């Protein structure tokens, strides 16, 4: 796995023959002027998903106007054959495993990783995507690993929480890879995780990771232990603002989203007033006796400003179609030495309950069996209907638009769950760096060929020493399409190539960003286009090579997907490779 250095092989057009057709032969429709809104819908009755519905059973409204449903897909995670079917990104569940380092004890966080790992390996469906992130007062939310189906990468991210980087793995700009593993057969990532964790070397490494995490969390300090009420309230305010931004960010992710918040929560009395009945009675008595100087209105009624901020935060998650599944990890300290020395904090569970209830989620108190505790929710959301429509005269201003979906002739007690609205697209230049990262990573993960720039990709395995194959990747990009809309002296180009198996595990990647001076390279790009050359190292198996080329200024892109079969060289079977025909010298 590598991030390439300065311009390895970027050529102004070399032609090749083989399985990938030339640019002019590829009939890819432009997508930049057509906006398709995808609405994941879940229909539940008596706590069970309703199956067997069709597009004719639904009505969709964009604001007050009924719209035509132009696309319809069904995802039933528990239907036969669903394991290997390629699904649209909007139909897949996305789980963000978010560790609260600010209001949680270090022992709780360390043990919570095992609960999260159990959820990923035992509870989630293979089609589900998971990401790992942390929150601390000094750094805010930090994305450790983006949404992926690669259980090995999720396991590695849970090991370190981004605190202990892998020195052998170059940084992945899309954060889909955090650690380099020994090569395993494609599709065998779950068993690889299980076997890796039982080895003696893995246990020694885990102990080192735990020690580093304890040290890091100790330096950050636990905000819940601060005795100054003002500083604690400021910490809650910072938490609320950061999570409001996180909610907005989740709105840019396609599909149904769940934030699994692993935390001990903050003291709810800081914002909602005292929840202790005895204390409230004493405050009331002081007021009756005229001792008003001893009675704080915030102790009785809470801090109105903070309450409004929390409600705004919850609204950002609701608009993003994102549910918070709050996990109280305070009880996990009982499993560690010295747990008795750390008293629990009043009101932490109440704040977690408020965040879960405010977004339609649940408070989970049995963190030791997270997959079991979430089993009912996982089964309830196992069937998703994806409705698509094309809004008319949609302004690209990022504005919020309300949505409504109705089920025709719905039996009594039937509940239709869908996103309450959507954000209109906004210009690429106005997106945040993290929004761009998640969008690009999602395009790679989806594996759906699309984009407004024509491109062609060729990849083939070549035998080298050992079982690992040398797989050159050649990408030819239409120059005028890449240049379109570019203003200024430099065209910032981005190229990402990932090799995934059928289970979604990433076996190698390369990434390159570079600038092209339009005055010098522009004429050649207009005439001959762009050629990029790189390579991957892959073991025997079947792979999906996904290559994405993007204009970093306009956001225009091309995603192309080609299959590659790497043979087991030791079996001695003949391998037929596509021909590579170089362009004559002087043409690039």
XYZ file of C-alpha atoms in Angstrom:
588
model
C 0.000 0.000 0.000
C 1.497 3.289 -1.002
C 1.018 6.928 -1.613
C 3.139 7.735 -4.626
C 5.773 10.427 -4.627
C 6.017 13.298 -7.083
C 4.556 12.408 -10.494
C 5.608 8.780 -11.072
C 4.397 8.339 -14.645
C 1.976 10.974 -15.905
C 1.961 11.136 -19.667
C 0.049 13.217 -22.184
C -1.518 10.248 -23.945
C -0.235 6.782 -24.592
C -2.595 4.341 -26.299
C -3.066 0.723 -25.295
C -5.143 -2.139 -26.531
C -6.947 -4.620 -24.335
C -10.076 -5.105 -22.309
C -10.582 -1.408 -21.549
C -12.184 0.445 -24.484
C -10.807 3.773 -25.667
C -12.328 6.903 -24.252
C -14.417 7.632 -27.331
C -16.076 4.207 -27.157
C -17.314 4.527 -23.603
C -20.943 5.741 -23.400
C -20.964 7.268 -19.938
C -23.659 9.914 -19.453
C -22.731 13.142 -17.722
C -24.102 13.391 -14.223
C -23.135 16.919 -13.195
C -26.375 18.530 -14.447
C -28.765 15.849 -13.206
C -29.498 15.523 -9.507
C -31.035 12.289 -8.295
C -32.297 12.202 -4.710
C -32.237 8.752 -3.115
C -34.469 8.199 -0.087
C -33.863 5.094 2.068
C -37.196 3.991 3.562
C -37.877 1.381 6.235
C -41.395 0.128 6.925
C -41.962 -1.459 10.324
C -45.008 -3.131 11.866
C -45.095 -4.775 15.294
C -41.329 -4.312 15.540
C -40.662 -6.299 12.354
C -39.705 -5.052 8.879
C -42.434 -5.204 6.237
C -41.331 -7.059 3.109
C -42.735 -7.445 -0.381
C -43.471 -3.784 -1.192
C -43.005 -2.192 -4.618
C -42.665 1.342 -5.957
C -46.423 1.432 -6.546
C -46.988 1.193 -2.781
C -45.250 4.514 -2.066
C -45.886 8.201 -2.631
C -43.070 10.743 -2.297
C -43.349 14.501 -1.768
C -40.627 17.103 -2.270
C -41.945 19.802 0.028
C -45.651 19.904 -0.759
C -45.293 18.681 -4.320
C -45.751 15.029 -5.166
C -42.881 13.726 -7.291
C -42.549 10.796 -9.644
C -40.556 7.879 -8.266
C -38.036 7.216 -11.043
C -35.978 4.530 -9.299
C -36.702 1.762 -6.819
C -34.430 -0.802 -5.190
C -34.850 -3.224 -2.314
C -32.230 -4.313 0.198
C -33.152 -7.278 2.390
C -30.060 -8.159 4.390
C -31.456 -11.501 5.452
C -32.673 -12.659 2.039
C -30.759 -15.534 0.383
C -27.959 -14.336 -1.889
C -27.963 -10.802 -0.511
C -24.508 -11.267 0.968
C -22.688 -10.933 -2.350
C -25.025 -8.664 -4.294
C -23.663 -5.214 -5.112
C -25.902 -2.625 -3.499
C -26.260 1.121 -3.996
C -24.554 3.111 -1.280
C -27.848 4.735 -0.271
C -29.267 1.318 0.647
C -26.425 0.287 2.945
C -26.340 0.972 6.666
C -23.477 3.142 7.916
C -22.277 2.796 11.516
C -19.917 5.391 12.996
C -18.256 3.967 16.115
C -17.545 7.156 18.055
C -15.464 6.985 21.239
C -15.915 9.883 23.649
C -12.494 10.494 25.204
C -13.555 13.705 26.948
C -16.263 12.497 29.331
C -15.134 8.882 29.757
C -12.666 7.108 32.003
C -9.647 5.592 30.241
C -10.494 2.102 31.511
C -13.998 2.401 30.099
C -12.676 3.410 26.685
C -10.159 0.560 26.519
C -12.789 -2.047 27.384
C -15.362 -0.421 25.084
C -13.171 -1.291 22.103
C -13.900 -4.976 22.676
C -17.636 -4.294 22.802
C -17.384 -2.388 19.512
C -15.298 -5.152 17.962
C -17.911 -7.728 18.962
C -20.608 -5.601 17.331
C -18.678 -5.348 14.064
C -17.700 -9.020 13.828
C -20.819 -10.631 15.297
C -23.678 -8.159 14.970
C -23.272 -6.250 11.717
C -24.153 -7.726 8.348
C -21.300 -8.106 5.810
C -22.977 -5.441 3.660
C -22.903 -2.923 6.514
C -20.225 -0.240 6.494
C -18.481 0.956 9.644
C -16.197 3.868 10.493
C -14.216 4.705 13.632
C -13.826 8.153 15.199
C -12.927 9.767 18.520
C -13.933 12.940 20.319
C -11.689 14.885 22.682
C -11.996 18.387 24.078
C -8.682 19.514 22.598
C -9.135 18.071 19.091
C -12.871 17.705 18.609
C -14.144 14.831 16.443
C -11.336 12.958 14.660
C -12.031 10.454 11.887
C -9.724 7.471 12.370
C -11.170 5.276 9.609
C -13.748 6.082 6.942
C -16.802 3.966 6.147
C -15.667 0.567 4.925
C -16.688 -3.078 4.818
C -13.087 -4.160 5.499
C -13.253 -5.850 8.906
C -9.453 -6.030 9.147
C -9.137 -2.271 8.860
C -11.950 -1.698 11.369
C -10.220 -4.076 13.780
C -6.942 -2.183 13.380
C -8.648 1.179 13.921
C -10.286 -0.113 17.111
C -6.902 -1.362 18.300
C -5.274 2.051 18.224
C -8.111 4.626 17.979
C -5.686 6.582 15.825
C -3.430 7.172 18.818
C -0.782 4.638 17.729
C -0.235 4.918 13.941
C 1.128 1.943 12.010
C 4.709 2.865 11.001
C 4.643 0.374 8.105
C 1.545 1.837 6.444
C 1.716 5.075 4.440
C -1.131 7.507 5.174
C -4.225 6.965 3.068
C -5.702 10.346 2.041
C -9.216 8.819 1.988
C -8.722 7.111 5.384
C -9.916 3.746 4.144
C -6.658 2.065 5.188
C -5.001 2.478 8.590
C -2.824 -0.641 8.806
C -1.047 -3.030 6.496
C -1.788 -6.690 7.147
C -0.307 -9.939 5.995
C -1.931 -10.855 2.709
C -4.890 -13.219 3.037
C -7.136 -14.764 0.443
C -9.825 -12.338 -0.743
C -13.041 -12.702 1.254
C -11.261 -14.202 4.272
C -10.919 -10.999 6.291
C -13.219 -12.048 9.169
C -11.364 -15.263 9.888
C -8.094 -13.356 9.523
C -9.211 -10.975 12.262
C -10.139 -13.858 14.558
C -6.859 -15.719 14.046
C -4.760 -12.565 14.364
C -6.234 -11.694 17.732
C -5.415 -15.089 19.263
C -1.724 -15.074 18.394
C 0.869 -14.347 21.076
C 2.386 -11.517 19.046
C -1.041 -9.900 18.666
C -1.629 -10.011 22.399
C 1.730 -8.350 23.052
C 0.920 -5.655 20.489
C -2.495 -5.105 22.052
C -0.900 -4.617 25.471
C 1.399 -1.946 24.008
C -1.564 -0.242 22.345
C -3.501 -0.247 25.617
C -0.560 1.320 27.421
C -0.286 4.058 24.791
C -4.021 4.754 24.932
C -3.953 5.000 28.739
C -1.084 7.484 28.507
C -2.818 9.572 25.845
C -6.138 9.677 27.677
C -4.350 10.555 30.888
C -2.779 13.575 29.208
C -6.126 14.693 27.802
C -7.773 14.572 31.210
C -11.321 13.553 32.017
C -13.615 16.557 31.828
C -16.251 14.971 34.034
C -13.869 15.092 36.996
C -13.421 18.871 36.910
C -14.915 20.474 39.987
C -15.430 23.917 38.482
C -19.029 24.139 37.232
C -18.222 26.858 34.696
C -15.423 24.824 33.092
C -17.650 21.750 32.942
C -20.433 23.765 31.311
C -17.940 25.183 28.784
C -16.830 21.642 28.013
C -20.447 20.630 27.372
C -20.873 23.650 25.092
C -17.785 22.660 23.083
C -19.081 19.080 22.892
C -22.475 20.284 21.653
C -20.993 22.529 18.962
C -18.649 19.818 17.725
C -21.462 17.283 17.547
C -23.696 19.753 15.699
C -20.950 20.019 13.058
C -20.666 16.232 13.041
C -24.396 15.947 12.391
C -24.100 18.288 9.403
C -21.157 16.258 8.121
C -23.144 13.023 8.379
C -25.739 14.634 6.146
C -23.237 14.414 3.281
C -23.031 10.616 3.638
C -25.467 8.600 1.533
C -27.564 5.934 3.223
C -29.049 5.327 6.640
C -26.595 6.420 9.348
C -26.137 5.368 12.957
C -23.680 6.936 15.387
C -22.782 4.356 18.029
C -21.663 6.758 20.771
C -19.530 4.969 23.364
C -19.433 7.331 26.322
C -20.127 7.848 30.011
C -22.035 11.029 29.151
C -21.819 14.462 30.690
C -23.606 15.576 33.854
C -27.074 16.528 32.606
C -27.672 18.818 35.601
C -25.198 21.250 34.027
C -27.777 22.088 31.359
C -31.118 20.713 32.581
C -30.899 21.548 36.268
C -30.715 19.153 39.175
C -32.346 15.764 38.650
C -31.951 14.805 42.302
C -35.393 15.065 43.922
C -33.992 15.672 47.413
C -31.877 18.566 46.167
C -34.833 20.032 44.269
C -36.977 19.857 47.438
C -34.269 21.681 49.409
C -34.060 24.400 46.755
C -37.838 24.804 46.814
C -37.811 25.109 50.608
C -35.095 27.779 50.443
C -37.225 29.740 47.992
C -40.299 29.505 50.251
C -38.288 30.727 53.227
C -37.051 33.713 51.263
C -33.448 32.536 51.016
C -33.384 33.387 47.316
C -29.641 34.115 47.337
C -29.089 30.407 47.964
C -31.254 29.372 45.007
C -29.822 29.367 41.480
C -32.380 29.371 38.676
C -29.996 27.207 36.647
C -30.070 24.584 39.381
C -33.854 24.437 39.124
C -34.663 25.153 35.485
C -31.349 24.498 33.786
C -29.355 26.669 31.401
C -31.721 27.748 28.611
C -28.911 28.620 26.214
C -27.258 25.216 26.648
C -30.603 23.440 26.256
C -31.212 25.288 22.976
C -27.738 24.357 21.747
C -28.373 20.690 22.521
C -31.698 20.797 20.697
C -29.963 22.390 17.704
C -27.367 19.624 17.781
C -30.068 16.935 17.810
C -31.859 18.657 14.935
C -28.665 18.485 12.850
C -28.617 14.705 13.332
C -32.316 14.356 12.518
C -31.876 16.332 9.301
C -28.920 14.119 8.400
C -31.110 11.006 8.794
C -28.681 9.902 11.493
C -29.657 8.072 14.676
C -27.543 8.108 17.839
C -27.299 4.737 19.556
C -25.864 5.803 22.922
C -23.841 3.171 24.778
C -23.182 3.778 28.483
C -19.661 2.407 28.955
C -19.373 3.440 32.604
C -20.062 -0.098 33.798
C -17.085 -1.432 31.836
C -14.738 0.091 34.408
C -15.783 -2.719 36.741
C -13.762 -5.059 34.551
C -10.530 -3.174 35.156
C -8.246 -2.891 38.115
C -8.756 0.195 40.228
C -12.310 0.688 39.044
C -13.504 1.221 42.586
C -11.278 4.295 42.834
C -13.220 6.060 40.077
C -16.667 7.169 41.217
C -19.500 7.358 38.765
C -20.827 10.741 37.661
C -24.410 11.727 38.272
C -26.476 12.579 35.240
C -24.220 11.017 32.615
C -26.778 8.370 31.751
C -29.495 11.037 31.483
C -27.526 12.992 28.874
C -26.931 9.838 26.834
C -30.633 9.013 26.989
C -31.505 12.519 25.811
C -29.209 12.266 22.769
C -30.531 8.828 21.838
C -34.205 9.657 22.311
C -33.847 12.994 20.505
C -32.690 11.254 17.320
C -34.867 8.140 17.449
C -32.192 5.881 18.917
C -31.814 3.818 22.073
C -29.785 3.986 25.268
C -27.808 0.765 25.649
C -26.661 0.018 29.181
C -25.355 -3.519 28.638
C -22.178 -2.592 26.798
C -20.623 -6.002 27.493
C -22.964 -7.525 24.888
C -23.343 -4.727 22.383
C -24.282 -6.927 19.420
C -26.951 -8.648 21.514
C -28.301 -5.354 22.826
C -28.566 -3.950 19.291
C -29.882 -7.153 17.729
C -33.505 -6.012 17.683
C -32.613 -2.708 16.038
C -30.402 -4.456 13.491
C -33.189 -6.840 12.479
C -35.789 -4.064 12.440
C -33.695 -2.082 9.960
C -32.731 -5.111 7.857
C -35.084 -4.239 4.971
C -34.614 -0.942 3.138
C -36.493 0.405 0.138
C -34.596 3.064 -1.815
C -36.842 5.501 -3.673
C -35.285 7.847 -6.236
C -36.627 10.991 -7.858
C -35.286 13.943 -9.840
C -36.214 17.323 -8.361
C -37.107 20.103 -10.789
C -35.320 23.453 -10.915
C -33.160 22.612 -7.937
C -30.773 25.394 -6.961
C -27.287 24.271 -6.002
C -27.230 26.321 -2.842
C -27.007 23.653 -0.124
C -30.463 24.633 1.178
C -32.584 22.254 3.255
C -35.705 20.826 1.563
C -38.393 18.816 3.336
C -39.344 15.308 2.233
C -42.347 13.138 2.941
C -42.958 9.502 2.050
C -46.322 7.816 2.498
C -47.337 4.175 2.229
C -50.602 3.690 0.369
C -53.228 1.801 2.322
C -50.896 1.278 5.262
C -52.388 -1.059 7.900
C -52.885 0.441 11.331
C -49.730 0.361 13.419
C -47.414 0.557 10.417
C -44.541 3.017 10.763
C -42.717 4.506 7.768
C -39.189 5.654 8.636
C -37.346 7.890 6.174
C -35.121 10.937 6.028
C -37.112 14.098 6.847
C -35.504 16.028 4.035
C -32.338 16.592 2.050
C -29.764 19.265 1.403
C -29.523 20.560 -2.132
C -26.056 20.063 -3.611
C -23.594 22.901 -3.287
C -20.573 23.856 -5.390
C -17.561 21.622 -4.838
C -15.449 24.611 -3.829
C -17.807 25.290 -0.900
C -17.512 21.791 0.543
C -15.267 21.220 3.556
C -12.176 19.040 3.203
C -13.830 16.290 5.261
C -16.988 16.418 3.126
C -14.824 15.993 0.023
C -12.965 13.106 1.665
C -16.157 11.245 2.606
C -17.694 11.832 -0.814
C -14.647 10.471 -2.646
C -14.293 7.511 -0.284
C -17.983 6.733 -0.732
C -17.601 6.733 -4.505
C -14.728 4.247 -4.235
C -16.699 2.047 -1.833
C -19.830 2.053 -3.992
C -18.029 0.653 -7.032
C -20.616 2.262 -9.338
C -19.064 3.576 -12.549
C -20.086 7.182 -13.032
C -18.786 10.693 -13.532
C -18.698 13.414 -16.170
C -15.096 12.805 -17.298
C -14.448 10.023 -19.798
C -11.672 7.629 -18.809
C -10.428 4.100 -19.426
C -8.447 1.770 -17.167
C -6.310 -1.283 -17.841
C -4.806 -3.520 -15.159
C -3.193 -6.948 -15.447
C -1.118 -9.209 -13.156
C 2.527 -10.072 -13.858
C 4.484 -12.727 -12.048
C 7.367 -11.702 -9.813
C 9.135 -13.500 -6.987
C 6.765 -15.275 -4.610
C 2.982 -15.453 -4.756
C 2.397 -11.697 -4.902
C 1.760 -10.330 -8.385
C 2.952 -7.037 -9.817
C -0.206 -5.384 -11.190
C 0.425 -2.311 -13.366
C -2.510 0.092 -13.631
C -2.833 2.358 -16.670
C -5.400 5.154 -16.711
C -6.260 7.243 -19.768
C -8.283 10.397 -19.142
C -10.087 12.625 -21.624
C -8.186 15.926 -21.560
C -10.996 18.364 -22.458
C -13.257 16.743 -19.860
C -10.581 17.032 -17.192
C -9.874 20.674 -18.079
C -13.520 21.779 -18.287
C -14.352 24.646 -15.954
C -10.776 25.085 -14.729
C -9.808 28.694 -14.127
C -6.365 29.812 -13.101
C -2.827 28.755 -13.948
C -2.941 25.294 -12.331
C -5.204 22.266 -12.678
C -5.130 20.281 -9.399
C -5.670 16.624 -10.284
C -6.270 13.694 -7.936
C -5.976 9.983 -8.711
C -6.996 7.153 -6.375
C -6.730 3.436 -7.118
C -7.927 0.716 -4.725
C -8.066 -3.071 -5.048
C -11.065 -4.590 -3.246
C -12.226 -8.175 -2.988
C -15.875 -9.234 -3.151
C -16.270 -8.713 0.612
C -15.084 -5.106 0.363
C -11.672 -5.687 1.958
C -8.900 -3.468 0.573
C -5.722 -5.326 -0.390
C -3.677 -2.456 -1.807
C -4.043 1.148 -2.899
C -2.199 4.044 -4.464
C -2.980 7.739 -4.429
C -1.494 10.735 -6.190
C -2.240 14.449 -6.198
C -0.448 16.796 -8.584
C -0.794 20.162 -10.277
C -0.633 20.692 -14.040
C 0.308 24.115 -15.386
C -2.447 24.838 -17.873
C -0.219 27.102 -19.994
C 2.294 24.302 -20.564
C 0.224 21.125 -20.334
C -3.095 22.524 -21.589
C -2.509 22.076 -25.360
C -1.262 18.499 -24.925
C -4.199 17.660 -22.659
C -6.666 19.086 -25.171
C -5.138 17.036 -27.983
C -4.073 13.791 -26.338
C -5.509 13.613 -22.825
C -3.746 12.359 -19.710
C -2.098 9.001 -19.082
C -1.242 7.814 -15.556
C 0.809 4.741 -14.667
C 1.142 3.106 -11.249
C 1.079 -0.386 -9.802
C -0.418 -2.549 -7.048
C 0.922 -5.644 -5.283
C -1.728 -8.357 -4.987
C -1.859 -11.984 -3.907
C -3.856 -14.711 -5.685
C -7.592 -14.019 -5.957
C -10.305 -11.986 -7.656
C -10.290 -8.207 -7.308
C -12.231 -5.135 -8.295
C -9.802 -2.371 -9.289
C -11.477 0.981 -8.706
C -9.797 4.030 -10.209
C -11.067 7.541 -9.568
C -9.744 10.653 -11.303
C -10.898 14.064 -10.086
C -10.405 17.695 -10.963
C -9.653 19.056 -7.500
C -10.942 22.500 -8.447
C -14.334 21.749 -10.006
C -15.008 18.361 -8.406
C -15.670 16.730 -11.788
C -14.563 13.109 -11.707
C -14.544 9.691 -13.337
C -14.817 6.353 -11.534
C -13.958 3.245 -13.531
C -14.025 -0.344 -12.290
C -12.178 -3.275 -13.862
C -11.926 -6.880 -12.649
C -8.523 -8.497 -12.178
C -7.857 -12.168 -11.527
C -4.466 -12.920 -9.980
C -3.631 -16.602 -10.502
C -1.871 -18.878 -8.068
C 1.426 -18.946 -9.928
C 2.567 -22.151 -8.281
C -0.188 -24.137 -10.002
C 1.504 -23.617 -13.369
C -1.633 -22.709 -15.316
C -1.216 -20.553 -18.452
C -2.302 -16.927 -18.097
C -3.410 -14.778 -21.041
C -2.751 -11.076 -20.522
C -4.115 -8.165 -22.580
C -1.578 -6.591 -24.969
C 0.093 -3.323 -24.039
C 0.826 -1.175 -27.130
C 2.949 1.922 -26.388
C 2.469 5.185 -28.245
C 5.342 6.074 -30.620
C 8.019 8.365 -29.090
C 7.410 12.071 -29.437
C 3.628 11.830 -29.066
C 3.555 12.403 -25.310
